[in-house]
GROMACS .gro file of C-alpha atoms in nm:
model
  152
    1MET     CA    1   7.414  14.656  -6.597
    2PRO     CA    2   7.607  14.328  -6.519
    3THR     CA    3   7.698  14.268  -6.135
    4THR     CA    4   8.042  14.180  -6.057
    5HIS     CA    5   8.140  14.032  -5.724
    6LEU     CA    6   8.433  14.190  -5.572
    7HIS     CA    7   8.646  13.933  -5.362
    8PRO     CA    8   8.899  14.067  -5.129
    9LEU     CA    9   9.238  13.974  -5.190
   10PRO     CA   10   9.350  13.664  -5.002
   11SER     CA   11   9.557  13.747  -4.713
   12ILE     CA   12   9.897  13.606  -4.644
   13PRO     CA   13   9.878  13.351  -4.363
   14LYS     CA   14  10.046  13.455  -4.058
   15ILE     CA   15  10.231  13.233  -3.809
   16SER     CA   16  10.042  13.087  -3.543
   17ARG     CA   17  10.058  13.124  -3.152
   18LEU     CA   18  10.275  12.815  -3.113
   19GLY     CA   19  10.492  12.952  -3.409
   20ARG     CA   20  10.532  13.290  -3.239
   21GLY     CA   21  10.597  13.134  -2.913
   22LEU     CA   22  10.881  12.893  -3.070
   23ALA     CA   23  11.034  13.202  -3.218
   24ALA     CA   24  11.035  13.367  -2.885
   25ALA     CA   25  11.191  13.069  -2.694
   26GLN     CA   26  11.473  13.077  -2.981
   27VAL     CA   27  11.538  13.445  -2.910
   28LEU     CA   28  11.563  13.381  -2.547
   29LYS     CA   29  11.803  13.080  -2.616
   30GLU     CA   30  12.001  13.272  -2.868
   31THR     CA   31  12.020  13.574  -2.619
   32LEU     CA   32  12.159  13.334  -2.367
   33SER     CA   33  12.396  13.192  -2.610
   34ILE     CA   34  12.545  13.518  -2.723
   35VAL     CA   35  12.594  13.619  -2.349
   36PHE     CA   36  12.742  13.309  -2.218
   37LEU     CA   37  12.909  13.172  -2.523
   38GLY     CA   38  12.943  13.416  -2.781
   39LEU     CA   39  13.105  13.709  -2.586
   40PRO     CA   40  13.370  13.515  -2.420
   41LEU     CA   41  13.477  13.382  -2.747
   42VAL     CA   42  13.484  13.714  -2.922
   43GLN     CA   43  13.718  13.858  -2.635
   44GLU     CA   44  13.945  13.556  -2.699
   45GLU     CA   45  13.923  13.565  -3.078
   46PRO     CA   46  13.786  13.879  -3.243
   47LEU     CA   47  13.753  13.719  -3.577
   48VAL     CA   48  13.495  13.469  -3.427
   49LEU     CA   49  13.260  13.772  -3.474
   50LEU     CA   50  13.238  13.762  -3.847
   51SER     CA   51  13.125  13.392  -3.847
   52ALA     CA   52  12.845  13.504  -3.606
   53LEU     CA   53  12.718  13.758  -3.849
   54PRO     CA   54  12.475  13.542  -4.019
   55GLY     CA   55  12.328  13.424  -3.675
   56LEU     CA   56  12.300  13.775  -3.542
   57THR     CA   57  12.102  13.858  -3.863
   58LEU     CA   58  11.862  13.534  -3.805
   59TYR     CA   59  11.843  13.662  -3.434
   60LEU     CA   60  11.671  13.990  -3.570
   61LEU     CA   61  11.450  13.790  -3.789
   62HIS     CA   62  11.357  13.566  -3.488
   63TRP     CA   63  11.222  13.861  -3.328
   64GLN     CA   64  11.009  13.962  -3.622
   65LEU     CA   65  10.864  13.596  -3.603
   66ALA     CA   66  10.812  13.626  -3.228
   67LEU     CA   67  10.626  13.956  -3.304
   68GLY     CA   68  10.402  13.769  -3.561
   69ARG     CA   69  10.473  14.030  -3.840
   70VAL     CA   70  10.540  13.786  -4.122
   71GLY     CA   71  10.374  13.512  -4.304
   72ARG     CA   72  10.421  13.150  -4.296
   73VAL     CA   73  10.644  13.104  -4.605
   74PHE     CA   74  10.880  13.364  -4.479
   75ALA     CA   75  10.891  13.184  -4.144
   76GLY     CA   76  10.986  12.855  -4.322
   77VAL     CA   77  11.245  13.011  -4.487
   78VAL     CA   78  11.391  13.163  -4.186
   79TRP     CA   79  11.353  12.831  -3.970
   80VAL     CA   80  11.530  12.643  -4.255
   81LEU     CA   81  11.835  12.903  -4.252
   82THR     CA   82  11.823  12.875  -3.869
   83LEU     CA   83  11.862  12.511  -3.886
   84LEU     CA   84  12.166  12.567  -4.124
   85ASP     CA   85  12.301  12.820  -3.900
   86GLU     CA   86  12.293  12.593  -3.590
   87LEU     CA   87  12.454  12.323  -3.764
   88TRP     CA   88  12.736  12.539  -3.919
   89GLY     CA   89  12.782  12.694  -3.564
   90LEU     CA   90  12.824  12.350  -3.384
   91LEU     CA   91  13.089  12.272  -3.645
   92LEU     CA   92  13.262  12.592  -3.615
   93PHE     CA   93  13.262  12.544  -3.216
   94LYS     CA   94  13.400  12.214  -3.226
   95GLU     CA   95  13.719  12.360  -3.437
   96LEU     CA   96  13.787  12.616  -3.139
   97GLU     CA   97  14.096  12.518  -2.940
   98ALA     CA   98  14.024  12.388  -2.601
   99PRO     CA   99  13.688  12.506  -2.484
  100THR     CA  100  13.633  12.475  -2.132
  101ARG     CA  101  13.387  12.192  -1.986
  102GLY     CA  102  13.133  12.441  -1.899
  103GLN     CA  103  13.135  12.597  -2.251
  104VAL     CA  104  13.091  12.230  -2.399
  105ARG     CA  105  12.798  12.168  -2.181
  106MET     CA  106  12.621  12.511  -2.277
  107LEU     CA  107  12.696  12.441  -2.639
  108HIS     CA  108  12.539  12.111  -2.630
  109TRP     CA  109  12.219  12.231  -2.431
  110SER     CA  110  12.223  12.524  -2.667
  111TYR     CA  111  12.204  12.327  -2.975
  112PHE     CA  112  11.997  12.057  -2.841
  113LEU     CA  113  11.716  12.341  -2.747
  114GLY     CA  114  11.764  12.518  -3.060
  115LEU     CA  115  11.732  12.198  -3.274
  116GLY     CA  116  11.427  12.119  -3.109
  117PHE     CA  117  11.264  12.439  -3.159
  118ILE     CA  118  11.354  12.451  -3.514
  119LEU     CA  119  11.213  12.100  -3.596
  120LEU     CA  120  10.878  12.176  -3.388
  121ALA     CA  121  10.841  12.492  -3.571
  122LEU     CA  122  10.916  12.336  -3.913
  123ALA     CA  123  10.678  12.045  -3.822
  124GLU     CA  124  10.414  12.294  -3.725
  125LEU     CA  125  10.429  12.491  -4.057
  126GLY     CA  126  10.404  12.176  -4.252
  127TRP     CA  127  10.103  12.064  -4.066
  128ARG     CA  128   9.937  12.402  -4.100
  129TRP     CA  129  10.037  12.405  -4.478
  130GLN     CA  130   9.894  12.045  -4.522
  131ARG     CA  131   9.565  12.127  -4.327
  132ASN     CA  132   9.508  12.441  -4.544
  133LYS     CA  133   9.572  12.251  -4.867
  134ALA     CA  134   9.314  11.978  -4.760
  135ARG     CA  135   9.069  12.269  -4.673
  136ALA     CA  136   9.108  12.463  -4.999
  137ARG     CA  137   9.066  12.121  -5.196
  138ARG     CA  138   8.740  12.064  -4.987
  139ASN     CA  139   8.618  12.415  -5.060
  140VAL     CA  140   8.685  12.390  -5.447
  141HIS     CA  141   8.498  12.038  -5.427
  142HIS     CA  142   8.206  12.188  -5.236
  143GLN     CA  143   8.177  12.489  -5.480
  144ALA     CA  144   8.164  12.261  -5.777
  145ILE     CA  145   7.882  12.072  -5.614
  146LEU     CA  146   7.691  12.403  -5.547
  147ALA     CA  147   7.729  12.534  -5.887
  148GLY     CA  148   7.614  12.207  -6.028
  149ARG     CA  149   7.304  12.228  -5.830
  150GLN     CA  150   7.225  12.588  -5.938
  151ARG     CA  151   7.258  12.509  -6.297
  152ARG     CA  152   6.969  12.254  -6.262
   0.00000   0.00000   0.00000
């Protein structure tokens, strides 16, 4: 009877502790932005809420990242969409009529921090992807050497 080697299915790589920390920092930043920037704007102009719906969806996705429930590919997609949302939000906010000096200051800090978190998270995901790719390449090479020795 031939023997078969059962190999477990590869697991989906989860995001790192650093990635979860960056997502948690993004959630905190977004919460403060909603309270101090979003709510006053919605009170003045309720239609602004419609432009905030993608951001609110991303806010919920960042909670999933912070809890570590998703894989790295999904996290990468969320961070790229977050980058687009941050830039879109900055353009929309500049179109508002007469924002206060405090709102402008909070906006700049919010986007500065947000872009920092996003770029760090994307860099960390890219570094891990590259590291795992190099590790896999070394493993394949090592397995080929072992298989060659066993044939002799």
